PDB file of C-alpha atoms and ligand atoms in Angstrom:
ATOM      1  CA  MET A 215      -7.013 -25.358  -2.884  1.00 45.00           C
ATOM      2  CA  GLY A 216     -10.835 -25.671  -3.926  1.00 48.00           C
ATOM      3  CA  GLU A 217     -12.792 -22.942  -5.499  1.00 53.00           C
ATOM      4  CA  PHE A 218     -10.582 -20.205  -5.069  1.00 60.00           C
ATOM      5  CA  ASP A 219      -6.855 -21.128  -6.233  1.00 70.00           C
ATOM      6  CA  THR A 220      -4.194 -18.482  -5.270  1.00 71.00           C
ATOM      7  CA  ALA A 221      -3.708 -17.320  -8.925  1.00 75.00           C
ATOM      8  CA  THR A 222      -7.318 -16.649  -9.471  1.00 81.00           C
ATOM      9  CA  GLU A 223      -7.442 -14.407  -6.085  1.00 79.00           C
ATOM     10  CA  GLY A 224      -4.104 -12.894  -7.321  1.00 80.00           C
ATOM     11  CA  THR A 225      -5.598 -12.062 -10.791  1.00 87.00           C
ATOM     12  CA  ILE A 226      -8.618 -10.653  -9.250  1.00 88.00           C
ATOM     13  CA  ARG A 227      -6.815  -8.678  -6.842  1.00 86.00           C
ATOM     14  CA  LEU A 228      -4.428  -7.229  -9.196  1.00 89.00           C
ATOM     15  CA  ALA A 229      -7.050  -6.152 -11.943  1.00 92.00           C
ATOM     16  CA  CYS A 230      -8.601  -4.294  -9.156  1.00 93.00           C
ATOM     17  CA  PHE A 231      -5.418  -2.607  -8.053  1.00 92.00           C
ATOM     18  CA  ILE A 232      -4.447  -1.600 -11.752  1.00 94.00           C
ATOM     19  CA  GLY A 233      -7.972  -0.530 -12.709  1.00 96.00           C
ATOM     20  CA  VAL A 234      -8.683   1.534  -9.327  1.00 96.00           C
ATOM     21  CA  LEU A 235      -4.945   3.056  -9.563  1.00 96.00           C
ATOM     22  CA  ALA A 236      -5.533   4.182 -13.254  1.00 97.00           C
ATOM     23  CA  ILE A 237      -9.017   6.061 -12.304  1.00 97.00           C
ATOM     24  CA  MET A 238      -7.492   7.894  -9.328  1.00 97.00           C
ATOM     25  CA  SER A 239      -4.139   8.718 -10.875  1.00 96.00           C
ATOM     26  CA  ILE A 240      -6.294  10.263 -13.627  1.00 97.00           C
ATOM     27  CA  SER A 241      -8.599  11.934 -11.701  1.00 97.00           C
ATOM     28  CA  GLU A 242      -5.755  13.542  -9.597  1.00 96.00           C
ATOM     29  CA  VAL A 243      -4.101  14.960 -12.993  1.00 96.00           C
ATOM     30  CA  PHE A 244      -7.618  16.642 -13.659  1.00 96.00           C
ATOM     31  CA  LEU A 245      -9.097  17.406 -10.208  1.00 96.00           C
ATOM     32  CA  PRO A 246      -5.864  17.979  -8.045  1.00 96.00           C
ATOM     33  CA  ARG A 247      -7.087  18.803  -4.302  1.00 97.00           C
ATOM     34  CA  ARG A 248      -3.611  20.167  -3.397  1.00 96.00           C
ATOM     35  CA  PRO A 249      -0.275  20.944  -5.495  1.00 94.00           C
ATOM     36  CA  LEU A 250       2.371  18.435  -4.987  1.00 92.00           C
ATOM     37  CA  VAL A 251       5.563  19.412  -2.928  1.00 91.00           C
ATOM     38  CA  ALA A 252       7.948  16.501  -3.821  1.00 91.00           C
ATOM     39  CA  ARG A 253       9.104  15.167  -7.194  1.00 90.00           C
ATOM     40  CA  LYS A 254       6.342  12.832  -8.136  1.00 90.00           C
ATOM     41  CA  SER A 255       8.391  10.552 -10.529  1.00 91.00           C
ATOM     42  CA  TRP A 256      10.775   9.859  -7.630  1.00 90.00           C
ATOM     43  CA  ARG A 257       7.816   9.300  -5.252  1.00 93.00           C
ATOM     44  CA  TRP A 258       6.079   7.279  -7.534  1.00 95.00           C
ATOM     45  CA  ALA A 259       8.879   5.001  -8.669  1.00 95.00           C
ATOM     46  CA  SER A 260      10.044   4.558  -4.888  1.00 95.00           C
ATOM     47  CA  ASN A 261       6.290   3.777  -3.830  1.00 95.00           C
ATOM     48  CA  LEU A 262       5.200   1.383  -6.631  1.00 95.00           C
ATOM     49  CA  ILE A 263       8.546  -0.465  -6.488  1.00 96.00           C
ATOM     50  CA  LEU A 264       8.120  -0.780  -2.916  1.00 96.00           C
ATOM     51  CA  VAL A 265       4.548  -2.305  -3.384  1.00 94.00           C
ATOM     52  CA  ALA A 266       6.055  -4.669  -6.189  1.00 94.00           C
ATOM     53  CA  ILE A 267       8.692  -6.122  -3.430  1.00 96.00           C
ATOM     54  CA  ASN A 268       5.794  -6.415  -0.909  1.00 95.00           C
ATOM     55  CA  ILE A 269       3.770  -8.487  -2.921  1.00 90.00           C
ATOM     56  CA  GLY A 270       6.588 -10.729  -3.954  1.00 91.00           C
ATOM     57  CA  LEU A 271       7.950 -11.261  -0.361  1.00 93.00           C
ATOM     58  CA  VAL A 272       4.745 -12.104   1.270  1.00 90.00           C
ATOM     59  CA  ARG A 273       3.882 -14.359  -1.449  1.00 87.00           C
ATOM     60  CA  VAL A 274       7.363 -16.215  -0.670  1.00 89.00           C
ATOM     61  CA  LEU A 275       7.534 -15.589   2.904  1.00 90.00           C
ATOM     62  CA  ILE A 276       3.876 -16.367   3.952  1.00 86.00           C
ATOM     63  CA  PRO A 277       2.605 -19.516   2.003  1.00 80.00           C
ATOM     64  CA  VAL A 278      -1.202 -19.477   3.823  1.00 84.00           C
ATOM     65  CA  THR A 279      -3.070 -16.648   2.331  1.00 85.00           C
ATOM     66  CA  ALA A 280      -6.074 -15.189   4.466  1.00 89.00           C
ATOM     67  CA  VAL A 281      -8.468 -16.982   1.656  1.00 88.00           C
ATOM     68  CA  ALA A 282      -6.790 -20.360   2.361  1.00 89.00           C
ATOM     69  CA  ALA A 283      -7.289 -19.474   6.228  1.00 91.00           C
ATOM     70  CA  ALA A 284     -11.193 -18.873   5.471  1.00 91.00           C
ATOM     71  CA  MET A 285     -11.423 -22.116   3.431  1.00 91.00           C
ATOM     72  CA  THR A 286      -9.931 -24.381   6.438  1.00 91.00           C
ATOM     73  CA  GLY A 287     -11.829 -22.399   9.025  1.00 89.00           C
ATOM     74  CA  GLU A 288     -15.106 -22.865   6.768  1.00 88.00           C
ATOM     75  CA  ASP A 289     -14.104 -26.725   6.677  1.00 89.00           C
ATOM     76  CA  ARG A 290     -13.442 -26.900  10.728  1.00 90.00           C
ATOM     77  CA  GLY A 291     -15.946 -24.431  11.779  1.00 87.00           C
ATOM     78  CA  TRP A 292     -13.589 -22.027  13.223  1.00 88.00           C
ATOM     79  CA  GLY A 293     -14.333 -18.525  14.099  1.00 89.00           C
ATOM     80  CA  GLY A 294     -17.050 -16.680  15.682  1.00 89.00           C
ATOM     81  CA  LEU A 295     -19.383 -16.506  12.652  1.00 91.00           C
ATOM     82  CA  HIS A 296     -19.586 -20.405  12.261  1.00 87.00           C
ATOM     83  CA  LEU A 297     -21.348 -20.370  15.789  1.00 89.00           C
ATOM     84  CA  VAL A 298     -24.862 -19.318  14.305  1.00 88.00           C
ATOM     85  CA  GLU A 299     -26.484 -20.346  11.073  1.00 87.00           C
ATOM     86  CA  TRP A 300     -26.856 -16.539   9.688  1.00 88.00           C
ATOM     87  CA  PRO A 301     -28.499 -15.876   6.004  1.00 93.00           C
ATOM     88  CA  ALA A 302     -25.559 -15.807   3.449  1.00 91.00           C
ATOM     89  CA  TRP A 303     -25.893 -11.988   2.684  1.00 94.00           C
ATOM     90  CA  LEU A 304     -25.972 -11.035   6.476  1.00 95.00           C
ATOM     91  CA  GLU A 305     -22.684 -13.032   6.932  1.00 93.00           C
ATOM     92  CA  PHE A 306     -21.217 -11.619   4.358  1.00 95.00           C
ATOM     93  CA  VAL A 307     -21.725  -8.056   5.735  1.00 96.00           C
ATOM     94  CA  LEU A 308     -21.124  -8.942   9.380  1.00 96.00           C
ATOM     95  CA  ALA A 309     -17.737 -10.551   8.000  1.00 95.00           C
ATOM     96  CA  VAL A 310     -16.709  -7.604   6.053  1.00 95.00           C
ATOM     97  CA  ALA A 311     -17.641  -5.084   8.851  1.00 96.00           C
ATOM     98  CA  ALA A 312     -15.912  -7.365  11.627  1.00 96.00           C
ATOM     99  CA  PHE A 313     -12.722  -7.729   9.240  1.00 94.00           C
ATOM    100  CA  ASP A 314     -12.744  -3.784   8.822  1.00 96.00           C
ATOM    101  CA  PHE A 315     -12.901  -3.189  12.643  1.00 97.00           C
ATOM    102  CA  ALA A 316      -9.862  -5.324  13.076  1.00 96.00           C
ATOM    103  CA  ILE A 317      -7.804  -3.622  10.605  1.00 96.00           C
ATOM    104  CA  TYR A 318      -8.897  -0.338  12.542  1.00 97.00           C
ATOM    105  CA  LEU A 319      -7.616  -1.749  15.550  1.00 97.00           C
ATOM    106  CA  GLN A 320      -4.627  -2.864  13.906  1.00 97.00           C
ATOM    107  CA  HIS A 321      -4.072   0.580  12.719  1.00 97.00           C
ATOM    108  CA  VAL A 322      -4.414   2.110  16.264  1.00 97.00           C
ATOM    109  CA  LEU A 323      -1.838  -0.401  17.513  1.00 97.00           C
ATOM    110  CA  PHE A 324       0.659   0.494  14.804  1.00 97.00           C
ATOM    111  CA  HIS A 325       0.477   4.094  16.260  1.00 97.00           C
ATOM    112  CA  ALA A 326       0.635   2.817  19.801  1.00 97.00           C
ATOM    113  CA  VAL A 327       3.285   0.927  20.350  1.00 97.00           C
ATOM    114  CA  PRO A 328       6.973   2.432  19.343  1.00 95.00           C
ATOM    115  CA  LEU A 329       8.209  -0.520  17.670  1.00 95.00           C
ATOM    116  CA  LEU A 330       5.645  -0.834  15.357  1.00 97.00           C
ATOM    117  CA  TRP A 331       5.294   2.940  14.916  1.00 96.00           C
ATOM    118  CA  ARG A 332       8.776   2.778  13.538  1.00 95.00           C
ATOM    119  CA  VAL A 333       7.508   0.686  10.827  1.00 96.00           C
ATOM    120  CA  HIS A 334       4.334   2.494  10.089  1.00 97.00           C
ATOM    121  CA  ARG A 335       5.880   5.964   9.981  1.00 95.00           C
ATOM    122  CA  VAL A 336       7.302   4.705   6.596  1.00 96.00           C
ATOM    123  CA  HIS A 337       3.687   5.395   5.440  1.00 97.00           C
ATOM    124  CA  HIS A 338       3.573   8.503   7.099  1.00 97.00           C
ATOM    125  CA  ALA A 339       6.895   9.987   5.913  1.00 95.00           C
ATOM    126  CA  ASP A 340       5.475  10.652   2.456  1.00 95.00           C
ATOM    127  CA  LEU A 341       5.723  14.060   1.911  1.00 94.00           C
ATOM    128  CA  ASP A 342       2.515  14.398  -0.485  1.00 95.00           C
ATOM    129  CA  LEU A 343      -0.322  12.354  -0.137  1.00 96.00           C
ATOM    130  CA  ASP A 344      -1.547  10.799  -3.307  1.00 96.00           C
ATOM    131  CA  VAL A 345      -2.807   7.608  -4.782  1.00 97.00           C
ATOM    132  CA  THR A 346       0.642   5.816  -4.031  1.00 96.00           C
ATOM    133  CA  THR A 347       0.514   6.588  -0.647  1.00 96.00           C
ATOM    134  CA  GLY A 348      -2.212   4.366  -0.333  1.00 95.00           C
ATOM    135  CA  VAL A 349      -0.143   1.256  -1.103  1.00 94.00           C
ATOM    136  CA  ARG A 350       3.122   2.571   0.361  1.00 96.00           C
ATOM    137  CA  PHE A 351       4.049   0.484   3.483  1.00 96.00           C
ATOM    138  CA  HIS A 352       7.208  -0.968   4.662  1.00 97.00           C
ATOM    139  CA  THR A 353       7.536  -4.501   4.076  1.00 96.00           C
ATOM    140  CA  LEU A 354       7.745  -5.509   7.530  1.00 97.00           C
ATOM    141  CA  GLU A 355       4.177  -3.831   7.998  1.00 97.00           C
ATOM    142  CA  ILE A 356       2.798  -5.836   5.150  1.00 95.00           C
ATOM    143  CA  LEU A 357       4.310  -9.014   6.628  1.00 95.00           C
ATOM    144  CA  LEU A 358       2.845  -8.461  10.061  1.00 96.00           C
ATOM    145  CA  SER A 359      -0.365  -7.205   8.681  1.00 95.00           C
ATOM    146  CA  ALA A 360      -0.871 -10.646   6.781  1.00 94.00           C
ATOM    147  CA  LEU A 361      -0.278 -12.542   9.730  1.00 95.00           C
ATOM    148  CA  ILE A 362      -3.128 -10.344  11.464  1.00 96.00           C
ATOM    149  CA  LYS A 363      -5.168 -10.858   8.855  1.00 94.00           C
ATOM    150  CA  ILE A 364      -4.882 -14.658   9.191  1.00 95.00           C
ATOM    151  CA  GLY A 365      -5.574 -14.194  12.934  1.00 95.00           C
ATOM    152  CA  ALA A 366      -8.656 -12.171  12.175  1.00 95.00           C
ATOM    153  CA  VAL A 367     -10.017 -14.697  10.082  1.00 95.00           C
ATOM    154  CA  MET A 368      -9.670 -17.638  12.617  1.00 94.00           C
ATOM    155  CA  VAL A 369     -11.380 -15.438  15.228  1.00 95.00           C
ATOM    156  CA  ILE A 370     -13.860 -14.131  12.832  1.00 96.00           C
ATOM    157  CA  GLY A 371     -14.732 -16.970  10.673  1.00 94.00           C
ATOM    158  CA  PRO A 372     -15.530 -14.908   7.149  1.00 94.00           C
ATOM    159  CA  SER A 373     -16.352 -17.172   4.397  1.00 92.00           C
ATOM    160  CA  PRO A 374     -13.508 -17.379   1.421  1.00 92.00           C
ATOM    161  CA  VAL A 375     -15.750 -14.765  -0.727  1.00 93.00           C
ATOM    162  CA  ALA A 376     -16.216 -12.343   2.139  1.00 94.00           C
ATOM    163  CA  VAL A 377     -12.450 -12.311   2.679  1.00 93.00           C
ATOM    164  CA  ILE A 378     -11.502 -11.823  -1.074  1.00 92.00           C
ATOM    165  CA  ALA A 379     -13.969  -9.059  -1.279  1.00 93.00           C
ATOM    166  CA  PHE A 380     -12.693  -7.315   1.741  1.00 93.00           C
ATOM    167  CA  GLU A 381      -9.211  -7.320   0.325  1.00 91.00           C
ATOM    168  CA  VAL A 382     -10.091  -5.909  -2.547  1.00 93.00           C
ATOM    169  CA  LEU A 383     -12.265  -3.389  -1.158  1.00 94.00           C
ATOM    170  CA  LEU A 384      -9.627  -2.544   1.336  1.00 93.00           C
ATOM    171  CA  ASN A 385      -7.053  -2.194  -1.322  1.00 93.00           C
ATOM    172  CA  ALA A 386      -9.516  -0.018  -3.513  1.00 95.00           C
ATOM    173  CA  SER A 387     -10.583   2.191  -0.617  1.00 96.00           C
ATOM    174  CA  SER A 388      -6.680   2.948   0.409  1.00 96.00           C
ATOM    175  CA  LEU A 389      -6.352   3.896  -3.225  1.00 97.00           C
ATOM    176  CA  PHE A 390      -9.036   6.226  -3.001  1.00 97.00           C
ATOM    177  CA  ASN A 391      -8.808   7.722   0.314  1.00 97.00           C
ATOM    178  CA  HIS A 392      -5.308   8.578  -0.098  1.00 97.00           C
ATOM    179  CA  SER A 393      -5.775  10.015  -3.419  1.00 97.00           C
ATOM    180  CA  ASN A 394      -4.969  13.856  -4.029  1.00 97.00           C
ATOM    181  CA  VAL A 395      -8.766  14.460  -5.666  1.00 97.00           C
ATOM    182  CA  ASP A 396     -10.754  17.314  -5.077  1.00 97.00           C
ATOM    183  CA  LEU A 397     -14.274  16.386  -4.221  1.00 96.00           C
ATOM    184  CA  PRO A 398     -16.930  18.836  -3.855  1.00 96.00           C
ATOM    185  CA  SER A 399     -17.474  19.360  -0.179  1.00 94.00           C
ATOM    186  CA  ARG A 400     -21.116  18.168  -0.319  1.00 96.00           C
ATOM    187  CA  LEU A 401     -20.271  15.037  -1.828  1.00 97.00           C
ATOM    188  CA  ASP A 402     -17.693  14.691   0.894  1.00 97.00           C
ATOM    189  CA  ARG A 403     -20.141  14.894   3.811  1.00 96.00           C
ATOM    190  CA  MET A 404     -22.451  12.780   2.330  1.00 97.00           C
ATOM    191  CA  LEU A 405     -19.704   9.974   1.522  1.00 97.00           C
ATOM    192  CA  ARG A 406     -18.458  10.136   5.124  1.00 97.00           C
ATOM    193  CA  TRP A 407     -21.346   8.546   6.319  1.00 96.00           C
ATOM    194  CA  LEU A 408     -20.363   5.512   4.352  1.00 96.00           C
ATOM    195  CA  ILE A 409     -16.781   5.486   3.477  1.00 96.00           C
ATOM    196  CA  VAL A 410     -13.169   7.376   4.354  1.00 97.00           C
ATOM    197  CA  THR A 411     -12.997  10.154   2.210  1.00 97.00           C
ATOM    198  CA  PRO A 412      -9.635  11.659   0.834  1.00 97.00           C
ATOM    199  CA  ASP A 413     -10.303  14.603   3.051  1.00 97.00           C
ATOM    200  CA  MET A 414     -10.894  12.630   6.178  1.00 97.00           C
ATOM    201  CA  HIS A 415      -7.908  10.368   5.664  1.00 98.00           C
ATOM    202  CA  ARG A 416      -5.792  13.460   4.875  1.00 97.00           C
ATOM    203  CA  VAL A 417      -6.020  14.558   8.596  1.00 98.00           C
ATOM    204  CA  HIS A 418      -4.300  11.274   9.636  1.00 98.00           C
ATOM    205  CA  HIS A 419      -1.186  12.347   7.474  1.00 97.00           C
ATOM    206  CA  SER A 420      -1.019  15.709   9.049  1.00 97.00           C
ATOM    207  CA  VAL A 421       2.333  16.448  10.773  1.00 96.00           C
ATOM    208  CA  LEU A 422       0.448  17.327  13.969  1.00 96.00           C
ATOM    209  CA  PRO A 423       0.333  14.265  16.375  1.00 94.00           C
ATOM    210  CA  ASN A 424      -3.094  15.087  17.473  1.00 95.00           C
ATOM    211  CA  GLU A 425      -4.167  15.134  14.100  1.00 97.00           C
ATOM    212  CA  THR A 426      -1.970  11.891  13.024  1.00 97.00           C
ATOM    213  CA  ASN A 427      -3.834   9.891  15.872  1.00 97.00           C
ATOM    214  CA  SER A 428      -7.044  10.509  14.460  1.00 97.00           C
ATOM    215  CA  ASN A 429      -9.022   9.019  11.736  1.00 98.00           C
ATOM    216  CA  PHE A 430      -7.509   5.479  11.518  1.00 97.00           C
ATOM    217  CA  GLY A 431     -10.555   3.793   9.609  1.00 96.00           C
ATOM    218  CA  PHE A 432      -9.650   2.679   6.079  1.00 90.00           C
ATOM    219  CA  ASN A 433     -12.909   1.803   4.633  1.00 93.00           C
ATOM    220  CA  LEU A 434     -15.613   2.150   6.960  1.00 96.00           C
ATOM    221  CA  PRO A 435     -15.610   5.718   9.227  1.00 97.00           C
ATOM    222  CA  TRP A 436     -17.914   4.437  11.679  1.00 97.00           C
ATOM    223  CA  TRP A 437     -15.092   2.974  14.266  1.00 98.00           C
ATOM    224  CA  ASP A 438     -13.644   6.559  14.639  1.00 98.00           C
ATOM    225  CA  TYR A 439     -17.187   7.995  14.898  1.00 98.00           C
ATOM    226  CA  LEU A 440     -17.988   5.439  17.821  1.00 98.00           C
ATOM    227  CA  LEU A 441     -14.475   5.306  19.360  1.00 97.00           C
ATOM    228  CA  GLY A 442     -13.512   9.278  19.685  1.00 96.00           C
ATOM    229  CA  THR A 443     -10.957   8.957  17.223  1.00 97.00           C
ATOM    230  CA  TYR A 444     -12.570  11.209  14.565  1.00 97.00           C
ATOM    231  CA  LEU A 445     -11.382  14.696  13.700  1.00 97.00           C
ATOM    232  CA  PRO A 446     -13.425  16.191  10.861  1.00 97.00           C
ATOM    233  CA  GLN A 447     -10.707  18.800   9.320  1.00 97.00           C
ATOM    234  CA  PRO A 448      -7.226  19.584   9.725  1.00 97.00           C
ATOM    235  CA  ARG A 449      -6.427  22.909  11.876  1.00 96.00           C
ATOM    236  CA  GLU A 450      -4.488  24.599   9.016  1.00 96.00           C
ATOM    237  CA  GLY A 451      -6.954  23.430   6.518  1.00 96.00           C
ATOM    238  CA  HIS A 452      -6.412  21.339   3.525  1.00 97.00           C
ATOM    239  CA  LEU A 453      -4.554  23.482   1.587  1.00 96.00           C
ATOM    240  CA  GLN A 454      -2.100  25.060   4.185  1.00 95.00           C
ATOM    241  CA  MET A 455      -1.494  21.891   6.360  1.00 96.00           C
ATOM    242  CA  THR A 456       1.989  20.116   6.366  1.00 96.00           C
ATOM    243  CA  ILE A 457       1.883  16.326   5.163  1.00 96.00           C
ATOM    244  CA  GLY A 458       4.027  13.701   6.753  1.00 95.00           C
ATOM    245  CA  LEU A 459       6.501  13.858   9.688  1.00 94.00           C
ATOM    246  CA  MET A 460       7.904  16.451  11.620  1.00 92.00           C
ATOM    247  CA  GLU A 461      11.088  14.498  12.033  1.00 90.00           C
ATOM    248  CA  VAL A 462      11.255  13.715   8.305  1.00 89.00           C
ATOM    249  CA  ARG A 463      11.137  16.681   5.695  1.00 86.00           C
ATOM    250  CA  GLU A 464      14.169  15.926   3.064  1.00 85.00           C
ATOM    251  CA  GLU A 465      13.100  14.297   0.053  1.00 81.00           C
ATOM    252  CA  ARG A 466      16.137  12.100  -0.044  1.00 80.00           C
ATOM    253  CA  VAL A 467      15.100  10.604   3.183  1.00 78.00           C
ATOM    254  CA  ALA A 468      11.414  10.597   2.594  1.00 81.00           C
ATOM    255  CA  ASP A 469      10.964   9.310  -0.916  1.00 87.00           C
ATOM    256  CA  ARG A 470      13.997   7.164  -1.697  1.00 91.00           C
ATOM    257  CA  LEU A 471      13.411   3.482  -1.426  1.00 94.00           C
ATOM    258  CA  ASP A 472      16.299   2.627  -0.065  1.00 93.00           C
ATOM    259  CA  GLN A 473      16.021   5.219   2.828  1.00 93.00           C
ATOM    260  CA  MET A 474      12.435   4.051   3.094  1.00 93.00           C
ATOM    261  CA  LEU A 475      13.269   0.793   3.844  1.00 95.00           C
ATOM    262  CA  LEU A 476      15.807   1.668   6.336  1.00 94.00           C
ATOM    263  CA  LEU A 477      13.604   4.076   8.070  1.00 93.00           C
ATOM    264  CA  PRO A 478      12.360   1.915  10.930  1.00 94.00           C
ATOM    265  CA  PHE A 479      15.905   1.433  12.002  1.00 93.00           C
ATOM    266  CA  CYS A 480      16.862   4.660  12.164  1.00 88.00           C
ATOM    267  CA  ARG A 481      16.617   7.045  15.246  1.00 83.00           C
ATOM    268  CA  LEU A 482      14.837  10.143  14.467  1.00 78.00           C
ATOM    269  CA  SER A 483      15.096  13.157  16.577  1.00 73.00           C
ATOM    270  CA  ALA A 484      11.868  15.301  16.984  1.00 64.00           C
ATOM    271  CA  PRO A 485      12.320  18.869  16.446  1.00 59.00           C
ATOM    272  CA  GLU A 486      12.790  20.952  19.584  1.00 50.00           C
ATOM    273  CA  GLU A 487       9.750  23.449  18.812  1.00 44.00           C
ATOM    274  CA  THR A 488       6.420  21.854  19.679  1.00 41.00           C
ATOM    275  CA  GLU A 489       3.798  21.834  17.023  1.00 44.00           C
ATOM    276  CA  PHE A 490       4.829  24.001  14.107  1.00 41.00           C
ATOM    277  CA  GLY A 491       8.338  24.464  14.932  1.00 38.00           C
ATOM    278  CA  PRO A 492      10.098  27.802  15.025  1.00 35.00           C
ATOM    279  CA  LYS A 493       8.276  29.909  12.250  1.00 38.00           C
ATOM    280  CA  GLY A 494       5.154  27.849  11.652  1.00 40.00           C
ATOM    281  CA  LYS A 495       6.713  25.395   9.606  1.00 47.00           C
ATOM    282  CA  PRO A 496       8.247  22.163  10.581  1.00 45.00           C
ATOM    283  CA  PRO A 497      11.951  22.466  10.540  1.00 40.00           C
ATOM    284  CA  ARG A 498      14.248  20.573   8.031  1.00 43.00           C
ATOM    285  CA  VAL A 499      16.082  17.783   9.445  1.00 36.00           C
ATOM    286  CA  GLY A 500      18.178  14.960   7.984  1.00 33.00           C
TER     287      GLY A 500
HETATM  288 ZN1   ZN B 677      -1.255   5.917  10.486  1.00 58.44          ZN
HETATM  289 ZN1   ZN B 678      -2.632   6.401   5.097  1.00 58.44          ZN
END
């Protein structure tokens, strides 16, 4: 496969994943933002086994990686970036930004289309938000996302290096912005110019629909600013807000691996009361 074989790409990505996971999980122990409500051991086991299943199945079911697609595209001149002779650094920056915009649009789509939302709600059903939520995606979402990424490579025409850099960045930023880490508010405000912070993404995991349908960005926060989907803070504050889905409040449903895998196929009834339910808290169902 030329300069980047699948094994090299896999090793780079796995090493970055384990490194960032270790840094963020240790930071969460010493600088927690919120107390966790669900059993951590159970959640962590389910979320991490799910990511292992996903990595294995993508390898088996989708033989073409986005990097291999980029190499083919480079040979044949496919994609917008191959239409102009850019300086290498500018092409790299444009490719990463364009890829990030594609992932933003994909995320909006997974909220807007009911069938896709069924799959994506596994990510949102987590009762807590911590570093492992950053990799908690239903297998179908990961498979669809892998295909969408290959399509994005064909349209954008990034170099293979830009694709690897983006994949590593996406994974690292997802672990970072889902982490339960208490950053000083001044640092949070400064970082929000450049990257999505944990406080910014936590708003997206609120049970309140208008908060869930905001802050879709994973790496760059700019798409939310530009397209009007930015919400700076949760209405109830970061300590009081409720994380998850109104329809899934039971630990055995939210955090058990078999239930997580079945969740897209379950009919969930929304609580009858709007917004916060009867007494200011989401009702327990399931
Ligand atoms: Zn979402
Ligand atoms: Zn998320």
